[in-house]
Short mmCIF file of C-alpha atoms in Angstrom, two decimals:
data_model
loop_
_atom_site.label_atom_id
_atom_site.label_comp_id
_atom_site.label_asym_id
_atom_site.label_seq_id
_atom_site.Cartn_x
_atom_site.Cartn_y
_atom_site.Cartn_z
CA MET F 24 33.08 10.83 17.67
CA THR F 25 34.46 7.22 17.96
CA SER F 26 34.36 4.80 15.15
CA SER F 27 35.93 1.09 15.71
CA SER F 28 36.22 0.33 11.86
CA SER F 29 35.16 2.28 8.73
CA GLY F 30 32.88 -0.32 8.12
CA ALA F 31 30.50 2.36 10.66
CA ALA F 32 29.32 4.50 8.07
CA LEU F 33 27.67 1.54 6.45
CA LEU F 34 25.75 1.34 9.61
CA VAL F 35 25.22 4.56 9.77
CA ALA F 36 24.12 5.11 6.37
CA LEU F 37 21.85 1.94 6.80
CA LEU F 38 20.35 4.34 9.78
CA LEU F 39 19.79 7.61 7.78
CA ILE F 40 18.73 6.41 4.97
CA PRO F 41 15.15 4.84 5.91
CA LEU F 42 14.63 8.16 7.77
CA VAL F 43 15.93 10.86 5.70
CA GLY F 44 13.40 8.99 2.81
CA ALA F 45 10.51 8.95 5.36
CA VAL F 46 11.20 13.33 6.09
CA VAL F 47 11.47 13.46 1.82
CA VAL F 48 8.08 11.04 1.48
CA ALA F 49 6.19 13.22 3.77
CA PHE F 50 5.82 15.90 1.85
CA LEU F 51 4.81 14.41 -0.80
CA ARG F 52 1.22 14.19 1.08
CA ASP F 53 -0.98 15.28 -2.32
CA ASN F 54 1.37 12.99 -5.32
CA ASP F 55 0.72 9.14 -4.05
CA THR F 56 2.72 8.29 -7.25
CA LEU F 57 5.56 10.09 -6.71
CA ALA F 58 5.17 8.87 -3.23
CA LYS F 59 5.04 5.48 -3.72
CA GLN F 60 8.29 6.39 -5.88
CA VAL F 61 10.62 7.68 -4.02
CA ALA F 62 9.58 5.14 -1.19
CA LEU F 63 9.86 2.92 -3.36
CA GLY F 64 14.28 4.21 -4.65
CA PHE F 65 15.23 4.44 -0.75
CA SER F 66 14.40 1.58 0.40
CA ILE F 67 16.15 -0.60 -2.49
CA VAL F 68 18.88 1.71 -1.64
CA GLU F 69 18.38 0.55 1.70
CA PHE F 70 19.07 -3.14 1.14
CA ALA F 71 21.87 -2.42 -1.35
CA VAL F 72 23.62 -0.63 2.19
CA ALA F 73 22.79 -4.15 3.66
CA ILE F 74 24.20 -5.93 1.93
CA ALA F 75 27.20 -4.49 1.69
CA SER F 76 27.08 -4.07 5.22
CA TRP F 77 27.16 -8.53 5.43
CA VAL F 78 29.39 -8.33 2.99
CA ALA F 79 31.47 -6.61 5.00
CA TYR F 80 31.42 -8.07 8.42
CA ASP F 81 33.49 -10.51 9.46
CA PRO F 82 32.14 -13.69 11.15
CA ALA F 83 35.81 -14.16 12.86
CA GLY F 84 36.07 -10.73 14.04
CA ALA F 85 35.18 -9.33 16.78
CA ARG F 86 32.27 -9.60 18.13
CA LEU F 87 30.10 -5.72 17.36
CA GLN F 88 31.19 -4.53 13.71
CA GLN F 89 31.23 -1.40 12.16
CA SER F 90 30.06 0.50 15.54
CA PHE F 91 30.50 3.93 16.38
CA SER F 92 29.63 6.31 19.25
CA VAL F 93 28.29 9.62 19.43
CA ASP F 94 28.32 11.63 22.70
CA TRP F 95 24.60 12.40 23.89
CA ILE F 96 24.32 13.11 27.87
CA PRO F 97 27.50 12.27 28.96
CA ALA F 98 27.29 13.36 32.33
CA PHE F 99 24.91 10.16 32.90
CA GLY F 100 26.83 7.96 30.72
CA VAL F 101 24.88 8.21 27.61
CA HIS F 102 26.18 8.00 24.58
CA LEU F 103 24.96 7.25 20.92
CA SER F 104 26.28 4.74 20.44
CA PHE F 105 25.20 1.39 17.71
CA GLY F 106 27.34 -1.67 16.37
CA ILE F 107 26.34 -5.03 14.31
CA ASP F 108 26.54 -9.11 15.84
CA GLY F 109 25.66 -11.21 13.50
CA ILE F 110 22.34 -11.30 15.01
CA ALA F 111 21.47 -7.47 14.39
CA LEU F 112 23.12 -8.08 11.09
CA VAL F 113 20.82 -11.28 9.92
CA MET F 114 17.38 -9.23 11.27
CA ILE F 115 18.49 -6.35 9.97
CA ALA F 116 18.55 -7.20 6.74
CA VAL F 117 16.06 -9.13 6.71
CA ILE F 118 13.33 -5.95 7.32
CA GLY F 119 15.88 -4.18 4.47
CA LEU F 120 14.17 -6.98 1.89
CA LEU F 121 10.56 -7.02 3.32
CA VAL F 122 9.83 -3.30 3.06
CA PRO F 123 10.73 -2.84 -0.55
CA LEU F 124 8.50 -6.55 -0.89
CA VAL F 125 5.93 -4.47 1.48
CA ILE F 126 5.47 -0.76 -0.92
CA GLY F 127 5.51 -3.31 -4.10
CA ALA F 128 2.66 -5.99 -2.63
CA GLY F 129 0.81 -2.49 -1.19
CA TRP F 130 1.22 0.00 -4.88
CA ALA F 131 -2.40 -0.63 -5.90
CA GLU F 132 -3.47 -0.55 -2.50
CA LYS F 133 -6.97 1.55 -1.77
CA LEU F 134 -6.36 3.73 1.36
CA PRO F 135 -9.20 4.98 3.65
CA ALA F 136 -10.58 7.70 2.64
CA GLU F 137 -8.27 11.16 3.82
CA ARG F 138 -5.29 9.32 4.15
CA SER F 139 -2.29 10.14 0.91
CA ALA F 140 0.53 7.10 0.10
CA GLY F 141 2.53 9.98 1.38
CA GLY F 142 1.63 9.44 5.59
CA PHE F 143 1.22 5.67 4.46
CA LEU F 144 5.28 5.62 3.30
CA SER F 145 6.32 7.94 5.60
CA LEU F 146 5.18 6.22 8.50
CA ILE F 147 6.83 3.39 7.27
CA LEU F 148 10.24 4.21 5.87
CA LEU F 149 10.43 6.22 10.04
CA GLN F 150 9.33 2.43 11.43
CA GLN F 151 11.98 0.72 9.33
CA ALA F 152 14.49 3.30 10.67
CA ILE F 153 14.14 2.77 14.28
CA THR F 154 14.16 -1.07 14.42
CA VAL F 155 17.22 -0.64 12.37
CA GLY F 156 18.01 1.27 15.78
CA VAL F 157 17.25 -1.09 18.39
CA PHE F 158 18.76 -4.46 16.86
CA ALA F 159 22.03 -2.26 16.32
CA ALA F 160 22.10 -0.04 19.68
CA THR F 161 24.53 -0.29 21.54
CA ASP F 162 23.75 1.84 24.70
CA VAL F 163 21.00 -0.03 26.66
CA PHE F 164 19.24 3.50 27.54
CA VAL F 165 19.68 4.84 23.33
CA PHE F 166 18.04 1.11 23.45
CA TYR F 167 14.82 1.59 25.77
CA VAL F 168 14.40 5.26 24.29
CA LEU F 169 14.13 3.77 20.52
CA PHE F 170 12.28 0.40 22.01
CA GLU F 171 9.81 2.90 22.93
CA ILE F 172 9.43 5.31 20.09
CA MET F 173 9.49 2.23 17.89
CA LEU F 174 5.48 2.18 18.78
CA ILE F 175 4.26 5.61 17.69
CA PRO F 176 5.61 4.73 13.68
CA MET F 177 3.11 1.27 14.63
CA TYR F 178 0.31 2.94 16.56
CA PHE F 179 -0.05 5.14 13.56
CA LEU F 180 0.25 2.86 10.91
CA ILE F 181 -2.44 0.71 12.76
CA GLY F 182 -5.07 3.18 14.32
CA SER F 183 -5.16 4.98 11.10
CA TYR F 184 -5.21 2.74 8.36
CA GLY F 185 -6.20 -0.62 9.04
CA GLY F 186 -9.75 -1.90 9.83
CA PRO F 187 -12.94 -1.07 11.12
CA ARG F 188 -11.81 -1.99 14.88
CA ARG F 189 -8.58 -0.29 14.37
CA GLN F 190 -8.75 2.45 16.71
CA TYR F 191 -8.83 -0.98 19.40
CA ALA F 192 -6.48 -2.55 17.92
CA ALA F 193 -3.47 -0.06 18.11
CA VAL F 194 -4.30 1.75 21.25
CA LYS F 195 -3.82 -2.06 22.98
CA PHE F 196 -0.66 -2.78 21.24
CA PHE F 197 0.95 0.35 22.28
CA LEU F 198 0.01 0.08 25.34
CA TYR F 199 0.85 -3.51 26.09
CA SER F 200 4.48 -3.17 24.82
CA PHE F 201 4.91 0.76 26.79
CA LEU F 202 3.88 -0.11 29.81
CA GLY F 203 6.61 -3.72 28.72
CA GLY F 204 9.32 -1.08 28.09
CA LEU F 205 8.27 0.45 31.22
CA ILE F 206 9.26 -1.84 33.35
CA MET F 207 12.40 -2.29 31.37
CA LEU F 208 13.73 0.80 32.01
CA ALA F 209 13.34 0.23 35.66
CA SER F 210 15.67 -2.71 35.16
CA ALA F 211 18.03 -0.59 33.36
CA ILE F 212 18.36 2.11 35.65
CA GLY F 213 18.43 -0.64 38.41
CA ALA F 214 21.60 -2.20 36.66
CA TYR F 215 23.15 1.92 36.00
CA SER F 216 23.00 1.96 39.74
CA MET F 217 24.76 -1.19 40.44
CA ALA F 218 27.34 0.24 37.67
CA THR F 219 27.68 3.25 39.71
CA ASP F 220 28.49 1.46 42.98
CA LYS F 221 31.56 -1.00 41.52
CA LEU F 222 33.09 2.17 39.50
CA GLY F 223 32.36 5.27 41.18
CA SER F 224 30.28 6.47 37.97
CA GLY F 225 27.70 4.93 36.55
CA THR F 226 26.67 4.14 32.26
CA PHE F 227 24.84 2.05 30.24
CA ASP F 228 27.52 0.81 27.56
CA TRP F 229 26.06 -2.41 27.07
CA ALA F 230 29.56 -4.10 27.52
CA THR F 231 30.21 -2.62 30.64
CA LEU F 232 26.85 -3.01 32.26
CA VAL F 233 27.30 -7.30 31.19
CA ARG F 234 30.33 -6.93 32.78
CA VAL F 235 29.00 -5.95 36.36
CA VAL F 236 25.76 -6.97 35.78
CA SER F 237 26.61 -10.53 35.63
CA ASP F 238 29.28 -10.33 38.54
CA ALA F 239 26.51 -9.21 40.89
CA PRO F 240 24.33 -11.65 42.74
CA LEU F 241 21.61 -13.80 41.62
CA SER F 242 18.61 -11.95 44.42
CA ASN F 243 20.13 -8.65 41.81
CA GLN F 244 20.33 -10.70 38.40
CA ILE F 245 16.68 -11.70 39.06
CA TRP F 246 15.49 -8.48 39.83
CA ILE F 247 16.75 -7.30 35.84
CA PHE F 248 16.35 -10.82 34.62
CA LEU F 249 12.36 -9.99 34.98
CA GLY F 250 12.06 -6.04 33.58
CA PHE F 251 13.46 -7.03 31.09
CA PHE F 252 12.01 -10.19 30.33
CA LEU F 253 7.79 -8.86 30.55
CA ALA F 254 9.11 -6.28 28.04
CA PHE F 255 10.79 -8.78 26.09
CA ALA F 256 8.28 -11.37 26.07
CA VAL F 257 5.20 -8.80 25.70
CA LYS F 258 7.23 -8.01 21.74
CA ALA F 259 7.68 -11.24 21.06
CA PRO F 260 4.57 -12.17 22.53
CA LEU F 261 4.69 -15.52 25.15
CA VAL F 262 1.49 -16.75 26.15
CA PRO F 263 -0.44 -15.24 28.39
CA LEU F 264 1.36 -11.85 27.74
CA HIS F 265 0.66 -12.26 23.86
CA THR F 266 -2.71 -10.91 23.38
CA TRP F 267 -3.24 -7.42 21.46
CA LEU F 268 -1.24 -9.42 18.55
CA PRO F 269 -4.04 -11.51 17.11
CA ASP F 270 -6.91 -8.03 17.84
CA ALA F 271 -3.57 -6.38 16.04
CA ALA F 272 -2.35 -8.90 12.84
CA ALA F 273 -6.35 -8.33 12.53
CA GLU F 274 -6.75 -4.81 12.09
CA ALA F 275 -3.65 -3.78 10.69
CA PRO F 276 -3.39 -3.05 6.83
CA ILE F 277 -1.99 -6.30 4.99
CA GLY F 278 1.98 -4.80 4.61
CA VAL F 279 2.19 -3.01 7.99
CA ALA F 280 0.90 -7.33 9.64
CA VAL F 281 4.22 -8.12 7.22
CA LEU F 282 6.11 -6.25 9.76
CA LEU F 283 4.64 -6.92 12.42
CA VAL F 284 4.49 -9.30 13.01
CA GLY F 285 7.30 -10.66 10.70
CA VAL F 286 10.53 -8.49 12.01
CA LEU F 287 9.27 -6.23 14.87
CA ASP F 288 8.05 -9.34 17.63
CA LYS F 289 11.51 -10.62 16.66
CA VAL F 290 12.90 -7.75 19.29
CA GLY F 291 11.39 -9.38 21.66
CA THR F 292 13.38 -12.58 21.28
CA PHE F 293 16.78 -10.18 19.88
CA GLY F 294 16.64 -9.18 23.59
CA PHE F 295 16.76 -12.29 25.01
CA LEU F 296 19.76 -12.36 23.09
CA ARG F 297 22.06 -10.09 23.59
CA TYR F 298 20.54 -8.72 27.34
CA LEU F 299 18.84 -11.06 29.21
CA LEU F 300 21.79 -13.80 28.35
CA PRO F 301 24.80 -12.05 28.97
CA MET F 302 23.88 -9.51 31.64
CA THR F 303 22.47 -12.11 33.79
CA PRO F 304 23.61 -15.29 33.00
CA ASP F 305 22.46 -16.52 36.66
CA ALA F 306 19.40 -15.67 36.59
CA SER F 307 18.41 -16.63 32.90
CA LYS F 308 19.59 -20.47 34.39
CA THR F 309 17.65 -19.95 37.86
CA LEU F 310 14.06 -18.90 35.19
CA ALA F 311 14.67 -20.92 32.46
CA PRO F 312 11.81 -23.07 33.10
CA LEU F 313 9.35 -20.37 33.19
CA VAL F 314 10.58 -19.53 30.27
CA LEU F 315 10.07 -22.74 29.02
CA VAL F 316 6.80 -23.47 30.38
CA MET F 317 5.39 -19.97 28.43
CA GLY F 318 6.82 -22.05 25.28
CA ILE F 319 5.02 -24.35 25.37
CA ALA F 320 1.97 -23.23 25.79
CA GLY F 321 2.55 -21.10 23.26
CA ILE F 322 3.20 -23.95 20.85
CA LEU F 323 0.70 -25.45 21.67
CA TYR F 324 -2.42 -22.85 22.45
CA GLY F 325 -1.49 -21.02 19.36
CA ALA F 326 -1.50 -24.30 17.25
CA LEU F 327 -5.03 -25.10 18.51
CA LEU F 328 -6.60 -21.67 18.27
CA ALA F 329 -4.77 -21.28 14.68
CA THR F 330 -6.64 -24.69 13.95
CA GLY F 331 -10.18 -22.93 15.10
CA GLN F 332 -10.11 -19.27 13.42
CA ARG F 333 -12.47 -18.54 11.19
CA ASP F 334 -9.96 -15.09 9.93
CA MET F 335 -7.51 -15.92 7.94
CA LYS F 336 -5.12 -12.72 9.53
CA ARG F 337 -5.57 -14.12 13.46
CA PHE F 338 -4.55 -17.64 11.96
CA ILE F 339 -1.74 -15.87 11.29
CA ALA F 340 -0.97 -13.97 14.41
CA TYR F 341 -1.59 -17.31 16.16
CA VAL F 342 0.76 -19.38 14.00
CA SER F 343 3.01 -17.24 15.11
CA ILE F 344 2.59 -16.60 18.74
CA ALA F 345 3.24 -21.20 18.38
CA HIS F 346 6.21 -19.92 16.47
CA PHE F 347 7.48 -17.48 19.00
CA GLY F 348 7.56 -21.18 21.61
CA PHE F 349 10.12 -22.44 19.47
CA ILE F 350 12.47 -20.15 19.70
CA ALA F 351 11.74 -19.12 23.47
CA LEU F 352 12.70 -23.56 23.94
CA GLY F 353 15.31 -22.83 21.95
CA ILE F 354 17.10 -19.25 23.39
CA PHE F 355 16.74 -21.02 27.32
CA ALA F 356 17.49 -24.53 25.76
CA PHE F 357 21.22 -23.31 26.09
CA SER F 358 22.56 -25.20 23.71
CA THR F 359 24.69 -23.45 20.32
CA GLN F 360 22.53 -26.00 18.08
CA SER F 361 19.24 -25.02 19.91
CA GLU F 362 20.00 -21.13 19.98
CA VAL F 363 21.47 -20.98 16.35
CA GLY F 364 18.36 -22.77 15.52
CA ALA F 365 16.31 -20.36 16.61
CA VAL F 366 18.14 -17.48 15.77
CA SER F 367 17.55 -18.48 11.79
CA TYR F 368 13.65 -19.85 13.26
CA MET F 369 13.49 -15.76 13.83
CA VAL F 370 15.48 -15.16 9.83
CA ASN F 371 13.01 -18.07 8.49
CA HIS F 372 9.98 -17.25 10.07
CA SER F 373 10.22 -13.84 8.61
CA ILE F 374 10.39 -15.43 5.30
CA SER F 375 7.73 -17.63 5.62
CA THR F 376 5.17 -16.26 7.26
CA GLY F 377 5.94 -12.53 5.21
CA MET F 378 5.77 -14.03 2.09
CA LEU F 379 1.75 -16.13 3.56
CA ILE F 380 0.80 -12.94 4.92
CA LEU F 381 1.65 -11.21 1.68
CA VAL F 382 -0.47 -14.08 0.10
CA ILE F 383 -3.33 -13.86 1.93
CA GLY F 384 -3.45 -10.29 1.25
CA MET F 385 -3.81 -11.00 -2.31
CA VAL F 386 -6.45 -13.37 -1.81
CA ILE F 387 -8.59 -11.10 0.42
CA ALA F 388 -7.82 -8.01 -2.45
CA ARG F 389 -9.68 -10.37 -4.60
CA GLY F 390 -12.15 -11.77 -2.58
CA GLY F 391 -12.62 -9.13 -0.15
CA SER F 392 -12.81 -10.45 3.21
CA THR F 393 -10.62 -12.24 5.29
CA LEU F 394 -13.17 -15.26 6.71
CA ILE F 395 -12.53 -18.21 5.24
CA ALA F 396 -16.01 -19.27 5.65
CA ASP F 397 -16.34 -16.56 2.34
CA TYR F 398 -13.61 -18.73 0.11
CA GLY F 399 -12.98 -22.07 -1.90
CA GLY F 400 -12.48 -23.72 -4.78
CA MET F 401 -9.76 -20.22 -5.57
CA ALA F 402 -7.91 -23.36 -7.31
CA LYS F 403 -9.76 -23.45 -10.21
CA LEU F 404 -9.99 -19.44 -11.00
CA THR F 405 -5.91 -18.92 -10.20
CA PRO F 406 -3.75 -21.37 -9.83
CA VAL F 407 -1.19 -19.80 -9.66
CA LEU F 408 -1.73 -17.50 -6.45
CA ALA F 409 -2.51 -21.63 -5.12
CA GLY F 410 0.54 -22.72 -6.06
CA VAL F 411 2.80 -19.76 -4.18
CA PHE F 412 0.42 -19.53 -1.09
CA LEU F 413 0.59 -23.69 -0.84
CA ILE F 414 4.60 -22.71 -1.36
CA ALA F 415 4.04 -21.11 1.58
CA GLY F 416 2.00 -22.65 4.33
CA LEU F 417 4.35 -26.09 3.61
CA SER F 418 7.17 -23.46 4.47
CA THR F 419 5.47 -22.14 7.39
CA LEU F 420 4.66 -25.90 8.14
CA SER F 421 9.10 -26.35 8.00
CA LEU F 422 8.11 -29.21 5.38
CA PRO F 423 12.22 -30.47 4.72
CA GLY F 424 13.10 -28.64 1.81
CA THR F 425 12.27 -25.46 3.14
CA ASN F 426 13.76 -22.54 4.69
CA SER F 427 12.24 -23.10 7.83
CA PHE F 428 12.46 -26.94 8.09
CA ILE F 429 16.89 -26.49 9.13
CA SER F 430 15.74 -23.85 12.00
CA GLU F 431 13.19 -25.88 13.75
CA PHE F 432 15.35 -29.07 13.16
CA LEU F 433 18.16 -27.85 14.92
CA VAL F 434 16.15 -26.21 17.72
CA LEU F 435 14.53 -29.57 19.02
CA ILE F 436 17.81 -31.69 18.39
CA GLY F 437 19.48 -29.27 20.40
CA SER F 438 16.68 -28.14 23.10
CA TYR F 439 16.66 -32.37 23.35
CA GLY F 440 19.98 -33.18 24.77
CA ASN F 441 19.20 -30.43 27.98
CA GLU F 442 15.12 -30.33 27.71
CA PRO F 443 13.73 -33.52 26.45
CA VAL F 444 10.63 -33.70 28.19
CA TYR F 445 9.54 -29.83 26.64
CA THR F 446 12.02 -30.50 23.28
CA ILE F 447 8.89 -33.84 23.02
CA LEU F 448 5.95 -31.64 24.03
CA ALA F 449 6.87 -29.12 21.45
CA THR F 450 6.89 -31.84 18.75
CA VAL F 451 3.12 -31.70 19.34
CA GLY F 452 3.14 -28.50 17.96
CA MET F 453 4.62 -29.54 14.42
CA ILE F 454 2.00 -32.20 13.12
CA LEU F 455 -1.02 -29.31 14.32
CA ALA F 456 1.07 -27.23 12.06
CA ALA F 457 0.56 -29.72 8.93
CA LEU F 458 -2.98 -29.95 10.37
CA TYR F 459 -3.67 -25.92 10.43
CA VAL F 460 -2.06 -25.31 7.25
CA LEU F 461 -3.40 -27.70 5.05
CA TRP F 462 -6.63 -27.19 6.25
CA LEU F 463 -6.70 -23.30 5.80
CA TYR F 464 -5.19 -24.48 1.99
CA GLN F 465 -8.02 -27.04 1.51
CA ARG F 466 -10.76 -24.51 2.39
CA VAL F 467 -9.59 -21.89 0.24
CA PHE F 468 -8.33 -23.25 -2.79
CA HIS F 469 -10.66 -26.62 -3.00
CA GLY F 470 -13.56 -27.87 -3.73
CA PRO F 471 -16.10 -25.93 -4.90
CA VAL F 472 -15.38 -22.02 -5.62
CA ARG F 473 -18.20 -20.07 -3.14
CA GLY F 474 -18.44 -16.47 -1.98
CA SER F 475 -20.23 -13.34 -3.03
CA ALA F 476 -16.97 -12.21 -4.83
CA LEU F 477 -15.83 -15.30 -6.61
CA LEU F 478 -19.78 -15.71 -7.69
CA ASP F 479 -22.45 -14.35 -9.44
CA GLU F 480 -25.38 -15.40 -7.49
CA GLU F 481 -27.89 -13.84 -10.02
CA LEU F 482 -26.82 -15.65 -12.37
CA LEU F 483 -28.89 -19.16 -11.91
CA PRO F 484 -27.99 -22.59 -11.74
CA GLY F 485 -27.19 -23.44 -15.55
CA SER F 486 -28.33 -20.36 -17.09
CA ALA F 487 -24.95 -20.45 -18.88
CA GLY F 488 -24.11 -23.96 -18.38
CA GLY F 489 -20.36 -24.54 -18.68
CA THR F 490 -18.77 -21.75 -21.01
CA SER F 491 -15.68 -20.37 -20.84
CA ALA F 492 -14.15 -16.98 -21.82
CA GLY F 493 -11.07 -14.51 -20.41
CA GLY F 494 -9.08 -13.40 -21.35
CA ALA F 495 -4.61 -13.20 -20.41
CA GLY F 496 -4.24 -13.98 -17.57
CA THR F 497 -8.58 -13.56 -16.22
CA THR F 498 -9.73 -17.16 -15.74
CA THR F 499 -14.18 -16.83 -16.06
CA MET F 500 -15.90 -20.29 -15.71
CA VAL F 501 -19.63 -20.95 -15.00
CA ALA F 502 -20.62 -23.52 -12.85
CA PRO F 503 -23.89 -24.05 -13.23
CA GLU F 504 -24.09 -26.03 -9.95
CA VAL F 505 -23.08 -22.90 -7.63
CA GLY F 506 -23.85 -20.09 -10.25
CA ALA F 507 -21.63 -18.46 -12.85
CA ARG F 508 -17.53 -17.59 -11.93
CA LYS F 509 -16.83 -13.93 -11.98
CA ALA F 510 -13.43 -12.91 -13.43
CA VAL F 511 -11.07 -13.25 -10.79
CA ARG F 512 -7.27 -12.46 -11.68
CA ASP F 513 -4.41 -14.95 -11.26
CA LEU F 514 -1.03 -12.73 -9.62
CA THR F 515 0.26 -10.06 -12.03
CA GLY F 516 3.52 -9.40 -13.31
CA ARG F 517 4.22 -7.24 -10.21
CA GLU F 518 2.39 -9.39 -7.62
CA LYS F 519 4.74 -12.58 -9.24
CA LEU F 520 8.35 -9.80 -8.45
CA VAL F 521 6.81 -8.71 -5.32
CA LEU F 522 6.63 -12.84 -4.30
CA ALA F 523 9.53 -13.82 -5.90
CA PRO F 524 12.31 -13.19 -3.94
CA LEU F 525 10.85 -14.12 -1.42
CA LEU F 526 10.03 -18.05 -3.12
CA VAL F 527 14.18 -17.70 -4.07
CA LEU F 528 14.83 -17.95 -0.72
CA VAL F 529 12.85 -20.42 0.67
CA VAL F 530 13.93 -22.47 -1.80
CA GLY F 531 17.91 -21.49 -1.84
CA ILE F 532 17.92 -21.98 2.46
CA GLY F 533 15.98 -24.73 2.10
CA PHE F 534 18.73 -26.49 0.11
CA TYR F 535 21.88 -23.69 1.22
CA PRO F 536 21.87 -22.51 5.05
CA ALA F 537 25.64 -22.19 5.38
CA PRO F 538 25.88 -17.85 4.60
CA VAL F 539 22.56 -17.47 7.26
CA LEU F 540 24.47 -20.50 10.30
CA ASP F 541 28.19 -19.19 9.89
CA VAL F 542 26.66 -15.37 10.38
CA ILE F 543 24.66 -16.24 13.37
CA THR F 544 26.99 -19.23 15.09
CA PRO F 545 29.80 -17.22 15.86
CA THR F 546 27.72 -14.81 18.14
CA VAL F 547 25.47 -17.27 19.27
CA GLU F 548 28.90 -19.65 20.82
CA ALA F 549 29.39 -15.56 22.96
CA THR F 550 26.39 -15.63 23.98
CA LEU F 551 26.50 -19.12 25.58
CA SER F 552 30.39 -18.28 26.56
CA SER F 553 28.97 -15.68 28.85
CA VAL F 554 26.31 -17.51 30.03
CA PHE F 555 28.36 -20.18 30.81
CA PRO F 556 31.86 -19.23 31.17
CA ASP F 557 32.79 -23.00 31.93
CA GLY F 558 31.93 -24.38 28.21
CA GLY F 559 29.35 -26.54 30.35
CA ASN F 560 26.56 -26.18 28.24
#
């Protein structure tokens, strides 16, 4: 085993803690409470190690830090090599934060019959371990293997614990991503062959392949680019390769949807930055207009369809498609500002959208339906929940003072100089974002109270005209014009504890984004220097 620094121990821990946790929790299928406690404990330790890794990371240091390598298949130049740069670090920290929150949010969630909390949480921790490996892998073959393996726990999380159409959604998710990965494998083999021809021996080492492929003729780079790009564009997802996401998000349990939309999808945009731009710089510049068209199409298409959604979980999927369009615009506008904005957008989208999904899950838990039309007037019954929902929504539409604003601002101001037309079109998406977020909030939380889960329709108008009662945390009101309002509990202490860290980050990063930007910027600058060696960006 070779290691570049003592910090490698932190990365080893980040890879092993959730993996060991998954194994331990898998043996606790007969004790749901203990399984939840153990899973939460492992996830909190993982987050603590992620914070330690962040503290140990030196933004002014080497591109890849805390790295280590173990021989796996040396005859074919394959090594279990891992290391983190600024982009990988922030994404590992994000999943480290979200997993314990997901576990806490689903503490009282009822699972399908014959399904145990141990099995569910074991898959969650396994998903976390594999995803950390994907972000940290510095061997292209290892990256490919983990890229495909990460589909397996998510397939079972959706297919075994999801909604009525869970099998269809799980299979569609798996096939789209798996086929995209196979195409990527063809490009990885092509890069390996190019290294063999140039160096006399093949290798999948990321840094070596960057040097070899980036010197190849444009025609060769384009073929390598297309294979990786298709896999990443499916994962991101970009229009028109997005159709798996609305089904998967709609059928996935709330916590699984948080990880799917908040973290797993970012593997695609991470791949653009880690593999496409450094490895195929000429092809990236040549084919950038294609990616920009797909990005802008996603912004407008996602925003328009989000505005017309009837299901809250599908609404989130289309909102995310629009946001990924902004990320693609920032990456392929090729300016430092736009790419820093794109990477911070990856982080802040995970925070904002993760928070919004959790809050929507809390609404659904009270109303028993995912359909927007089944709700109304909930602010009268759950004012704290309404307030948190509004903050999550405002963060999603990038209101100044929230975390997402700086990301969207940097993407737009950084993209305008190189791509003014695409940037102007993207601003339309900002207008639509205000429309669809506020429309959803108004429909669910304002107006008359409606919905069978919120009203007792058997009580005739005037039967208890205007009385009210309730215990701590519970509001029971009677509305003579629509029937009697049922007792609906506002946010519980556990739910407030889950949402508090996200609220702090929404406001904290909104007013002071420097800790995130300082980690991201050197990696972005190193990436752009490989695309524009003469500094021409």
